[in-house]
Coordinates of C-alpha atoms in Angstrom, one line a residue:
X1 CA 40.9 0.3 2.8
X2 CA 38.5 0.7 -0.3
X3 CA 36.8 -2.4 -1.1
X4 CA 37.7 -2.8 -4.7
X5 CA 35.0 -4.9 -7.2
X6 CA 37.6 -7.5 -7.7
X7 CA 38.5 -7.8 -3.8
X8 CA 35.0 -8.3 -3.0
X9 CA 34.6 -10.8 -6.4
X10 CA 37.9 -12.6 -4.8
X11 CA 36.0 -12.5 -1.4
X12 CA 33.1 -14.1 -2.4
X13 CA 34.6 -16.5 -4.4
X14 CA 36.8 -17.7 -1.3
X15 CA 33.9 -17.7 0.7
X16 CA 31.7 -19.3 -1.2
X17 CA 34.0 -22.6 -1.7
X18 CA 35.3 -22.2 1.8
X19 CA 31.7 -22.2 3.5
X20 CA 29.0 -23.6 1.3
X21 CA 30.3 -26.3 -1.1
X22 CA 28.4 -28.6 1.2
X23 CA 25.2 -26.8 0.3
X24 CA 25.6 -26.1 -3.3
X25 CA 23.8 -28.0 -5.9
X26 CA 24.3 -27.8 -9.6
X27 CA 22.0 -25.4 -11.0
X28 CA 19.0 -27.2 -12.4
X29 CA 19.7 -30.3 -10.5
X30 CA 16.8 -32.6 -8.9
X31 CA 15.9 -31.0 -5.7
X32 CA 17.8 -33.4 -2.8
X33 CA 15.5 -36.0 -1.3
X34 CA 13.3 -35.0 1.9
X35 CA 14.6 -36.4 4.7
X36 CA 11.8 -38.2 7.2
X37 CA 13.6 -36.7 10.3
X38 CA 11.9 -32.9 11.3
X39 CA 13.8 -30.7 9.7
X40 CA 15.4 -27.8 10.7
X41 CA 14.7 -24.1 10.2
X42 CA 16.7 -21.1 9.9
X43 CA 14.3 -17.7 9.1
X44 CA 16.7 -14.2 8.8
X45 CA 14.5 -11.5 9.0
X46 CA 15.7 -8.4 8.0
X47 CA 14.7 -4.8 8.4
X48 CA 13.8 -2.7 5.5
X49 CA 15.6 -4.4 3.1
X50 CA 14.3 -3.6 -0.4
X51 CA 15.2 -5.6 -3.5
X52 CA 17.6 -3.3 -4.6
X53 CA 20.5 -4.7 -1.5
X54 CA 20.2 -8.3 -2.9
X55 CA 23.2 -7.3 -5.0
X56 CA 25.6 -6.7 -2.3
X57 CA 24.9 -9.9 -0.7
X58 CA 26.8 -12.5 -2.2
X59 CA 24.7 -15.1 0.2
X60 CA 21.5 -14.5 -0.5
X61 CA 22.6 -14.7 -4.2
X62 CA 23.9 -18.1 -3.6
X63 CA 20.8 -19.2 -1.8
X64 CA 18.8 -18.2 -4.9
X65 CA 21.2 -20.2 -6.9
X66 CA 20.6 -23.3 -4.3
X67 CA 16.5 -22.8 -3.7
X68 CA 13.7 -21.0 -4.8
X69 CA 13.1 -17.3 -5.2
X70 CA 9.6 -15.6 -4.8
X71 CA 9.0 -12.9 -7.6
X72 CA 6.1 -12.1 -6.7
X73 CA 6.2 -12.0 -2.4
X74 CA 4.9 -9.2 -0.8
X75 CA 4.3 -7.8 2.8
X76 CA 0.6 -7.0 3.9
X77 CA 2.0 -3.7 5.4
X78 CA 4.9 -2.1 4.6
X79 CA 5.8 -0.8 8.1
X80 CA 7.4 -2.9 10.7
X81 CA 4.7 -4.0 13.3
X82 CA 2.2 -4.8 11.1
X83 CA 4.7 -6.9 8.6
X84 CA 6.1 -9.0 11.9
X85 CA 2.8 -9.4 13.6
X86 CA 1.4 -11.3 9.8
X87 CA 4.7 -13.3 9.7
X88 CA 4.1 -14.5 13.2
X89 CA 0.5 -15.3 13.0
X90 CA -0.2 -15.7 9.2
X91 CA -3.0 -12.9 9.7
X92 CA -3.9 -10.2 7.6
X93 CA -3.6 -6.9 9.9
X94 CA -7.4 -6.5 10.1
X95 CA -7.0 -10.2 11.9
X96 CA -4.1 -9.3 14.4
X97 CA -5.7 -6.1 14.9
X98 CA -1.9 -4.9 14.4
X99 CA -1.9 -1.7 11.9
X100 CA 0.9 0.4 13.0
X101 CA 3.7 0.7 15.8
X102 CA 1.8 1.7 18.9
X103 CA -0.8 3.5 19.9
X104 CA -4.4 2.2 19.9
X105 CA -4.1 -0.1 16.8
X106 CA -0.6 -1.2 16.6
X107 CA 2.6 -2.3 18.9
X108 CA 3.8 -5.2 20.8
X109 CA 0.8 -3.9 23.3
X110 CA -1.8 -4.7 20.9
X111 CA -0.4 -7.8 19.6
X112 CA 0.2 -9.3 23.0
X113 CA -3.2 -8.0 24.4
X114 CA -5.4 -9.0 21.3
X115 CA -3.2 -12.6 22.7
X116 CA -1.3 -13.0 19.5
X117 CA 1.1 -14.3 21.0
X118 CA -0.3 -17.6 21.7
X119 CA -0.9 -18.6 18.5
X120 CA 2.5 -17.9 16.4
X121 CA 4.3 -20.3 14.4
X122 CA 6.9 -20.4 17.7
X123 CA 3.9 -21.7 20.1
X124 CA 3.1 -24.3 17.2
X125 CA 6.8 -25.8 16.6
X126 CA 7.7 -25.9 20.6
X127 CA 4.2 -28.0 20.7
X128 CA 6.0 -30.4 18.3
X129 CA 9.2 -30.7 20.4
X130 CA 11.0 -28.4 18.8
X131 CA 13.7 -26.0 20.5
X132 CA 13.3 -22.3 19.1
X133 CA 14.9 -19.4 19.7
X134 CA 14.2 -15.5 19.0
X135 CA 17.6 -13.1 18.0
X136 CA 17.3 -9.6 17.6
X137 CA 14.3 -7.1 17.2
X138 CA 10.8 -8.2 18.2
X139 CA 7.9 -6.0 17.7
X140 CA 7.8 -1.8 17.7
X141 CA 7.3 -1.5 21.7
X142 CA 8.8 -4.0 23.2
X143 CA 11.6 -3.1 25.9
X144 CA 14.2 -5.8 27.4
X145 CA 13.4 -5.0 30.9
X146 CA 9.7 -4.8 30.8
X147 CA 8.3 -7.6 33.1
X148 CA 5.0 -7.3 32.0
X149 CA 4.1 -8.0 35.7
X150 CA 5.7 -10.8 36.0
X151 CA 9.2 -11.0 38.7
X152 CA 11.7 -11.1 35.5
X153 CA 11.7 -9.3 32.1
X154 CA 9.6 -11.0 29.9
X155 CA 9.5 -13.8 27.5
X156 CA 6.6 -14.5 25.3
X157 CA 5.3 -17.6 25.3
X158 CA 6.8 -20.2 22.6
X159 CA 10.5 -19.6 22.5
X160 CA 12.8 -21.5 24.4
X161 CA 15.5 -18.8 24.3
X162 CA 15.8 -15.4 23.4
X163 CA 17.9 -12.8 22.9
X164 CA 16.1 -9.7 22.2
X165 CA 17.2 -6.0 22.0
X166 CA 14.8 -2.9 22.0
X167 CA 16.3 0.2 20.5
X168 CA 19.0 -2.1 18.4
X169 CA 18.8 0.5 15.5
X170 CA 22.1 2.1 16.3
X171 CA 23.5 -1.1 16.3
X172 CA 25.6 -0.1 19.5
X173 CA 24.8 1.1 23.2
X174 CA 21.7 -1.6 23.3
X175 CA 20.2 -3.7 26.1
X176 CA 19.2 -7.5 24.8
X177 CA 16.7 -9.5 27.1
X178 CA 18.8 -12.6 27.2
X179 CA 16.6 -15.2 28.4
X180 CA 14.9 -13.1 31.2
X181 CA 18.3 -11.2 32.2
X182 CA 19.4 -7.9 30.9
X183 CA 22.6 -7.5 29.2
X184 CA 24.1 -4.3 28.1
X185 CA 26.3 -4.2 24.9
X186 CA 28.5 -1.1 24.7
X187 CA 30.6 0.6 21.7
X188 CA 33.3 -1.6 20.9
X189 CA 33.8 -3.4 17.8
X190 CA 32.5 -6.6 19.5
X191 CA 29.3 -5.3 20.5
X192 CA 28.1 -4.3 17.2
X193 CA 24.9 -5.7 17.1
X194 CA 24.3 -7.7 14.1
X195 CA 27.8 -9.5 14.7
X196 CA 26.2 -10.2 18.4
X197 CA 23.6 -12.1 16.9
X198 CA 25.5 -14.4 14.7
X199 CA 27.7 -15.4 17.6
X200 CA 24.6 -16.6 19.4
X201 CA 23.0 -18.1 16.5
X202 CA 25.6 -19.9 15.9
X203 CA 26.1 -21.1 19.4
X204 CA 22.2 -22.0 19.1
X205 CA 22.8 -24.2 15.9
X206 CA 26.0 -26.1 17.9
X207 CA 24.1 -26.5 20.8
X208 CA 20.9 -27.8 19.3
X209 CA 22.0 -29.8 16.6
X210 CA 24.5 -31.8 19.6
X211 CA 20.8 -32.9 21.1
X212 CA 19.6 -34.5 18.5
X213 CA 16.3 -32.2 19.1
X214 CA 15.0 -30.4 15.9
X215 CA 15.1 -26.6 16.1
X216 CA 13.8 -23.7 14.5
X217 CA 16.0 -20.5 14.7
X218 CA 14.7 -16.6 13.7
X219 CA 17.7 -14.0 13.6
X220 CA 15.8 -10.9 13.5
X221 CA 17.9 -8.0 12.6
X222 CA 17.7 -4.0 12.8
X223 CA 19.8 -3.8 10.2
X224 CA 19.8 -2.1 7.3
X225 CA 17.1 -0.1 9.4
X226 CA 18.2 3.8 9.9
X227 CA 20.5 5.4 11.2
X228 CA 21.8 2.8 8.7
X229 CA 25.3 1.7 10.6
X230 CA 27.7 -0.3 9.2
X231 CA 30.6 -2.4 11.2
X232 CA 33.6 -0.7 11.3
X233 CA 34.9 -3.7 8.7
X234 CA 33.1 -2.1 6.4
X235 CA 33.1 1.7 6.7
X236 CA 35.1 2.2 3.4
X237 CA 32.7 -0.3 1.2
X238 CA 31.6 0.4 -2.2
X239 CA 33.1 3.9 -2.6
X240 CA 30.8 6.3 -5.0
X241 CA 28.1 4.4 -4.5
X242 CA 24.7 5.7 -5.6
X243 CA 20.9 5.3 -4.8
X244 CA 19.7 3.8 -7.8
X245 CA 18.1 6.1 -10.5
X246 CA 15.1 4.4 -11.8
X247 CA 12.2 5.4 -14.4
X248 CA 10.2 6.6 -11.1
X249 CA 13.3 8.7 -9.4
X250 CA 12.4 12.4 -8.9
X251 CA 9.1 11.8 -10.7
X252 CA 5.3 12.0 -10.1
X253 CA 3.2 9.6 -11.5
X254 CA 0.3 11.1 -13.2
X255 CA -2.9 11.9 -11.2
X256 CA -0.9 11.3 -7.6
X257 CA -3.1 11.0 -4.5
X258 CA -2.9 14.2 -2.5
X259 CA -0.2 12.8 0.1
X260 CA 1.7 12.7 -2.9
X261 CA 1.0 15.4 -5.1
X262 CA 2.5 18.4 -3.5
X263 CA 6.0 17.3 -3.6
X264 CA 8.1 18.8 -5.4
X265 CA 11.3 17.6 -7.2
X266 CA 14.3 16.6 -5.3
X267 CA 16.7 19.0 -4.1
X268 CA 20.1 18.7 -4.7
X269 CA 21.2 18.5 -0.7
X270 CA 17.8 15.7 -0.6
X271 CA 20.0 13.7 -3.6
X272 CA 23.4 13.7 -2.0
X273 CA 21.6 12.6 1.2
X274 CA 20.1 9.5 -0.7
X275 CA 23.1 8.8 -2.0
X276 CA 25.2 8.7 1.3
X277 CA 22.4 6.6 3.3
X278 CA 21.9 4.2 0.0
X279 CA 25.9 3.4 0.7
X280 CA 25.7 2.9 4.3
X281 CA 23.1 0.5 3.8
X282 CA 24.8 -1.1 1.1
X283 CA 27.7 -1.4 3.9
X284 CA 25.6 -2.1 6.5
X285 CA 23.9 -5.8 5.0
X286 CA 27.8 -7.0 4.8
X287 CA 27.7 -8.2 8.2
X288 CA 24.4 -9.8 7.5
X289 CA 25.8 -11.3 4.3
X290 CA 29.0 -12.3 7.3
X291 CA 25.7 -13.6 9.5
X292 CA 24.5 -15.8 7.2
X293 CA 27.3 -17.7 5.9
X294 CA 28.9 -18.0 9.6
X295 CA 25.4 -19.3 10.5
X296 CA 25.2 -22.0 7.1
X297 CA 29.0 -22.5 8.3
X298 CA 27.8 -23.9 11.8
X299 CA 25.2 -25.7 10.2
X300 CA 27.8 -28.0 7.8
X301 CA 30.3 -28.5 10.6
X302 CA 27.5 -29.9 13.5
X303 CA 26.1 -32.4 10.6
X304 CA 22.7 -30.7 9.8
X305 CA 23.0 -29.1 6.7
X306 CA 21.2 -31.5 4.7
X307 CA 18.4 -31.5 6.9
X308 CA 17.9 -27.5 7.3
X309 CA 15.6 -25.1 5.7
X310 CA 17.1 -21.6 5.2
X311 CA 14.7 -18.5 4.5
X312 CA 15.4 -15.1 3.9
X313 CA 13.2 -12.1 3.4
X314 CA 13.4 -8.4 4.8
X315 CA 10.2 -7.0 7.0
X316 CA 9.0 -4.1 4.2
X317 CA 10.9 -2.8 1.4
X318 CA 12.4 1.2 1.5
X319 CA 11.9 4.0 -1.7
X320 CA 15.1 6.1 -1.8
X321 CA 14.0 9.4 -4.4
X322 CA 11.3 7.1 -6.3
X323 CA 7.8 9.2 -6.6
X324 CA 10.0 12.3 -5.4
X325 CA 9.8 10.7 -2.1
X326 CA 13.3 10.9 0.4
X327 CA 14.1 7.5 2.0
X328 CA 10.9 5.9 3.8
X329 CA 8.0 3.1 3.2
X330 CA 4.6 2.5 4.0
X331 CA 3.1 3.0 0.5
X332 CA 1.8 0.7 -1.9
X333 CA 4.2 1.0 -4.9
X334 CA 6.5 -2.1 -5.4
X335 CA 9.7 -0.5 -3.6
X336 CA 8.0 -0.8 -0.4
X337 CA 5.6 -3.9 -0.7
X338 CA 7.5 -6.0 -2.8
X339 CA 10.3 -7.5 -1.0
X340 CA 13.1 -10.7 -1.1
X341 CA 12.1 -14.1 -0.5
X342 CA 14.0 -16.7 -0.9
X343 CA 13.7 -20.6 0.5
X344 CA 16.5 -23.7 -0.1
X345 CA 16.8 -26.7 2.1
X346 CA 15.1 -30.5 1.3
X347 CA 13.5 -30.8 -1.2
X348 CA 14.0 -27.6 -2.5
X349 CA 14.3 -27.0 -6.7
X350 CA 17.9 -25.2 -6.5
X351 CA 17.8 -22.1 -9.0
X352 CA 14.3 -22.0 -9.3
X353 CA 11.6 -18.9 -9.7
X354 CA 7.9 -18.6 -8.3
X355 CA 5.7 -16.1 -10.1
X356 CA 2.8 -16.9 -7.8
X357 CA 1.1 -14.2 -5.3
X358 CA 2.6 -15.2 -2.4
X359 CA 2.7 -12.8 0.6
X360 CA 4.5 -12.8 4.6
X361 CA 1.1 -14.2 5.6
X362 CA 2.1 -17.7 4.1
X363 CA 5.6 -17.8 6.3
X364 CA 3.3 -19.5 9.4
X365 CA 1.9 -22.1 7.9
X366 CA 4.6 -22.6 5.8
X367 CA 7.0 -22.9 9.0
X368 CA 4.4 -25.1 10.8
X369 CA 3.8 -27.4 7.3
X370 CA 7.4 -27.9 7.8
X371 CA 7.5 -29.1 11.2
X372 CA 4.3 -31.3 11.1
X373 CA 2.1 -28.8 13.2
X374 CA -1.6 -28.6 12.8
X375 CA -2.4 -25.2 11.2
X376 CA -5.3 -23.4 12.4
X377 CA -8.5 -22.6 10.3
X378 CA -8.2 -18.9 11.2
X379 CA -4.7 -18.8 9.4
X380 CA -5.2 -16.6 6.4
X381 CA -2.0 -17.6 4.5
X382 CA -1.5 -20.9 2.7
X383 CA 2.0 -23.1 2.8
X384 CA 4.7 -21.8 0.3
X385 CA 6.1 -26.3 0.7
X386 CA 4.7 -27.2 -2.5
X387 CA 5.9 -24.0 -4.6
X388 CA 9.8 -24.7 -3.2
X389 CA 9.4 -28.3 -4.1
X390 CA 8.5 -27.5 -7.8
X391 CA 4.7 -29.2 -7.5
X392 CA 1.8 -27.0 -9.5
X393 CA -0.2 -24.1 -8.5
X394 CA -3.6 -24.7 -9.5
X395 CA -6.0 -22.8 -8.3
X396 CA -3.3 -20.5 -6.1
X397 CA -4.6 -17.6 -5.4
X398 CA -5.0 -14.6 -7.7
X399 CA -4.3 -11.3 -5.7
X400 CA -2.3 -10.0 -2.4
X401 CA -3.8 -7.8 0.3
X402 CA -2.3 -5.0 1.3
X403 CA -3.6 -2.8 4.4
X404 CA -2.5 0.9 5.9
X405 CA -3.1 3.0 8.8
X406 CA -2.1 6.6 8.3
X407 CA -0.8 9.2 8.1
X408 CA 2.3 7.6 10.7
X409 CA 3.8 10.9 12.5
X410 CA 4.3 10.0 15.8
X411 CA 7.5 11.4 17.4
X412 CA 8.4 8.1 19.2
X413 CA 8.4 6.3 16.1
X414 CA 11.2 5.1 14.8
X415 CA 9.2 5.0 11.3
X416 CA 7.1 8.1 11.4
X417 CA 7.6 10.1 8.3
X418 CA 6.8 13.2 7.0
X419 CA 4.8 14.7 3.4
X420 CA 8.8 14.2 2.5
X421 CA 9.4 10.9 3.0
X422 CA 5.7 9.4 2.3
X423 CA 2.8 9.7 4.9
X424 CA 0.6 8.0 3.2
X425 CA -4.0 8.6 4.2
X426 CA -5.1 5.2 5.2
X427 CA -5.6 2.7 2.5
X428 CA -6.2 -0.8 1.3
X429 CA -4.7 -2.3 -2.0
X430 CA -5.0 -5.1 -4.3
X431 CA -1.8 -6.4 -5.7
X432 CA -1.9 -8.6 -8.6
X433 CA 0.8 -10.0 -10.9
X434 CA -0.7 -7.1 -13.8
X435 CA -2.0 -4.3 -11.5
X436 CA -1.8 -2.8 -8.4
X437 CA -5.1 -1.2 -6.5
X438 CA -5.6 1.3 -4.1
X439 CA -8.9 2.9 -2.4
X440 CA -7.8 5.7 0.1
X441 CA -9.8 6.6 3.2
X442 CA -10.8 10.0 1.3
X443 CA -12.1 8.1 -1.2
X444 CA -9.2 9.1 -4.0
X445 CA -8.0 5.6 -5.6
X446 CA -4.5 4.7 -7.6
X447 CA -4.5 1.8 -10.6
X448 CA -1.6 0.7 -12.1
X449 CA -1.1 -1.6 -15.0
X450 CA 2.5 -2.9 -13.9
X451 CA 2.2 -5.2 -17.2
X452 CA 3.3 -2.1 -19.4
X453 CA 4.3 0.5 -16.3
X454 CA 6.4 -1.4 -14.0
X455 CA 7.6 1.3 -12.4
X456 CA 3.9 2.7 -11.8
X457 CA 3.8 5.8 -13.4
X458 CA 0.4 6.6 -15.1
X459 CA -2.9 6.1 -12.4
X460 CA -5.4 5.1 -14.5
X461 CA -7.8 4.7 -11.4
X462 CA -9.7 8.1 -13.4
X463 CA -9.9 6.5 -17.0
X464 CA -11.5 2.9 -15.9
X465 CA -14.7 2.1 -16.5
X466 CA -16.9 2.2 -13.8
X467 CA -18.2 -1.8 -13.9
X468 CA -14.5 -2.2 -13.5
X469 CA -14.1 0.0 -10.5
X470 CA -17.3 -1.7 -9.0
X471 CA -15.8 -5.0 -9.6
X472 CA -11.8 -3.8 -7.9
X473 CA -13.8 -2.3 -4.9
X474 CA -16.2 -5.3 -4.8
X475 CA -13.2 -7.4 -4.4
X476 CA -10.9 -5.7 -2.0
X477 CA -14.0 -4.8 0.7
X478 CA -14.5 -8.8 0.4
X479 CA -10.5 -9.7 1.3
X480 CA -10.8 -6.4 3.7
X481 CA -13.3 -8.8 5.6
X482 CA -12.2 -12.2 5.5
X483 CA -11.7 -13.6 8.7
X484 CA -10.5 -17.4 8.4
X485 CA -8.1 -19.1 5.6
X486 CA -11.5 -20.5 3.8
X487 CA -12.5 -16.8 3.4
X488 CA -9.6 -15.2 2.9
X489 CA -8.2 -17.9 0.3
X490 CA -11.8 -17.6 -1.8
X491 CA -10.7 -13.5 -1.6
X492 CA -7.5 -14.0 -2.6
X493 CA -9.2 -14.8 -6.2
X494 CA -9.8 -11.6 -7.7
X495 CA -10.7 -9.8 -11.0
X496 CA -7.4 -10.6 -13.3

């Protein structure tokens, strides 16, 4: 059955007073007091999800209305590995040594062998007594029955449980590493995966909360990563659903870098395509939207709502026609880098917006700021507390790194693209609230003045002045090379 707009209007209505009236505020309202117990966290992670899905998830909307939302947050790769390997640590790629998803720089080999792993914001919160647990995808690599030398399949270090899948994408047929036993899901409607993950999530919560222990909870999920499969609930959604056409659909900004400039416009088959897979995704972030309110459900009814911090926030974002590109990431233009991020729980200002440069970096210490953890000096990013709780930004920083090793063809790859989708050279960017900057390995450069081209158009990179170009460069090979928070904070202030 079609899913008309006032059925889903009636839905969310019912849901929302059904399942969050204990966690709505008035809009505006003081932010609740802090309470002195640890608090709790909840982090949904999602997979590709760009800005453009927020709209079709009456949750997340709500938890903007309830907390803060980050205008400004951005990923320091937009390709999976890289993106989770910065959330984990609070490193910049060039820190985690993480750049892609396998092979010599990138993958759950690297990450674990460059020992990453012992230094996440999991390892840090289990020091402090609390119970964590992992749900859903890990890192590009990873495989549920991989011992990694040990007797049983393997568990990094820092999670009390997990439940981990490896080729989840399809959202069906999987394996999951449940706590150090393999467990095969099949095709039925119950196995669908993200649906498997709130079920144990919310089992987590009940469990947890009964001990009195504080806990910290990441449901990681594939979807609305391709092949881009809804449940079956929600096959007929949003009928004649579109991809959106922006300023930049089906257009080449002037003076493209060569990856770029030898596309040609959109073919007709290419559009219909965009618009199919743009619908299925819309369809396939219901059952997250389902994921999060059964989870915030679980939360009110085991007494530890008022002490829980909820964040939400997608891996990388996803272009779908934009720059004549078909549906991929990995560039540097705001539909890939520029993704969701939105925080309530104590203390929180419900319904408000941060403009500052914030980026996946700061989730770590933010996470361990939260839980009373020490943060280590080599932690590049800088706790997002304050911002949610409405306190100043002096002196924040100024600019966002951004960092890309490419092209990313490999036929194992889940994310390898083609000229088609976007295969970007390798690169390095500035993003700033005004411009975004970008020096390519082949030495061509991008500038953007997002001020009066948001949708990044016109490159201007040819028509600066060349003490400005001195200065951009000057300023992105310093953040390129910052290897400690001290460093990489000072970097983070660049030309405005």
């Amino acid at each position: 059955m079609a899913i008309t707009p006032r059925r889903l209007l009636a839905a969310t209505v019912v849901a929302g007073l059904a399942l969050l009236a204990a966690w709505t505020p008035a809009r505006g309202a003081a932010p609740a007091p802090v309470p002195a117990a640890a608090p709790n966290i909840i982090f949904v992670l999602t997979d590709d999800l760009a800005w453009n899905l927020v709209q079709y998830l009456p949750q997340v909307k709500q938890l903007q209305n309830e907390g803060t939302t980050f205008t400004n947050y951005t990923v320091t790769d937009s390709l999976c590995c890289p993106s989770r390997s910065s959330i984990l640590t609070g490193q910049f790629p060039h820190n985690t040594g993480v750049f892609t998803n396998g092979g010599a720089d990138g993958g759950f080999a690297v990450f674990k062998g460059r020992g990453n792993e012992n230094r996440t914001f999991a390892t840090a919160l289990q020091g402090k007594g609390y119970r964590t647990a992992f749900l859903g995808k890990y890192l590009n690599g990873y495989l549920p029955a991989d011992t990694q030398g040990g007797a049983l399949p393997y568990v990094p270090p820092g999670w009390s449980e997990w439940y981990v899948a490896g080729n989840g994408y399809p959202e069906y047929n999987y394996d999951l590493n449940e706590n150090h036993t393999v467990v095969h899901y099949g095709n039925k409607p119950a196995d669908y995966l993200t649906n498997v993950l709130s079920r144990k999530g919310k089992d987590f919560i009940q469990r947890s909360a009964a001990t009195g222990t504080p806990f910290l909870l990441e449901v990681s999920t594939f979807a609305p990563h391709s092949p881009f499969t809804p449940a079956n609930q929600d096959l007929e959604d949003f009928p004649g659903l579109t991809a959106p056409r922006t300023a930049a659909y089906d257009r080449l900004p002037t003076d493209p870098p060569s990856w770029l400039a030898g596309n040609g416009p959109l073919t007709s088959k290419e559009k219909s395509t965009l618009d199919t897979n743009f619908r299925k995704r819309a369809q396939a972030v219901q059952a997250v939207d389902r994921l999060i309110g059964n989870l915030r459900a679980q939360l009110t009814a085991s007494g530890v709502a008022d002490n829980t911090y909820l964040v939400f926030s997608s891996d990388n974002g996803f272009h779908m026609g934009e720059y004549r590109l078909t549906g991929g990431k990995q560039t540097a233009f705001d539909t890939d880098v520029r993704v969701p991020l939105v925080v309530a729980g104590p203390g929180v200002v419900p319904g408000s917006q941060r403009a500052e440069i914030v980026q996946n970096i700061d989730l770590a210490p933010t996470f361990q700021r939260i839980g009373g953890a020490e943060v280590s000096a080599n932690v590049d990013g800088r706790s997002l507390l304050g911002l949610t709780r409405g306190e100043p930004a002096s002196g924040w920083r100024t600019g966002g790194l951004i960092e890309h090793h490419g092209p990313n063809q490999a036929a194992d790859d889940p994310d390898a693209q083609d000229r088609r989708n976007g295969s970007p050279t390798t690169y390095e960017a500035l993003r700033t609230a005004t411009y975004t900057y970008v020096e390519y390995s082949n030495g061509e450069r991008e500038y953007y003045d997002r001020s009066v081209d948001p949708h990044q158009l016109d490159n201007l990179a040819g028509r600066l002045p060349a003490a400005r170009l001195a200065a951009l460069h000057q300023a992105l090979a310093a953040y390129v090379a910052c290897q400690s928070h001290a460093t990489c904070w000072t970097a983070g202030h660049v030309p405005a």
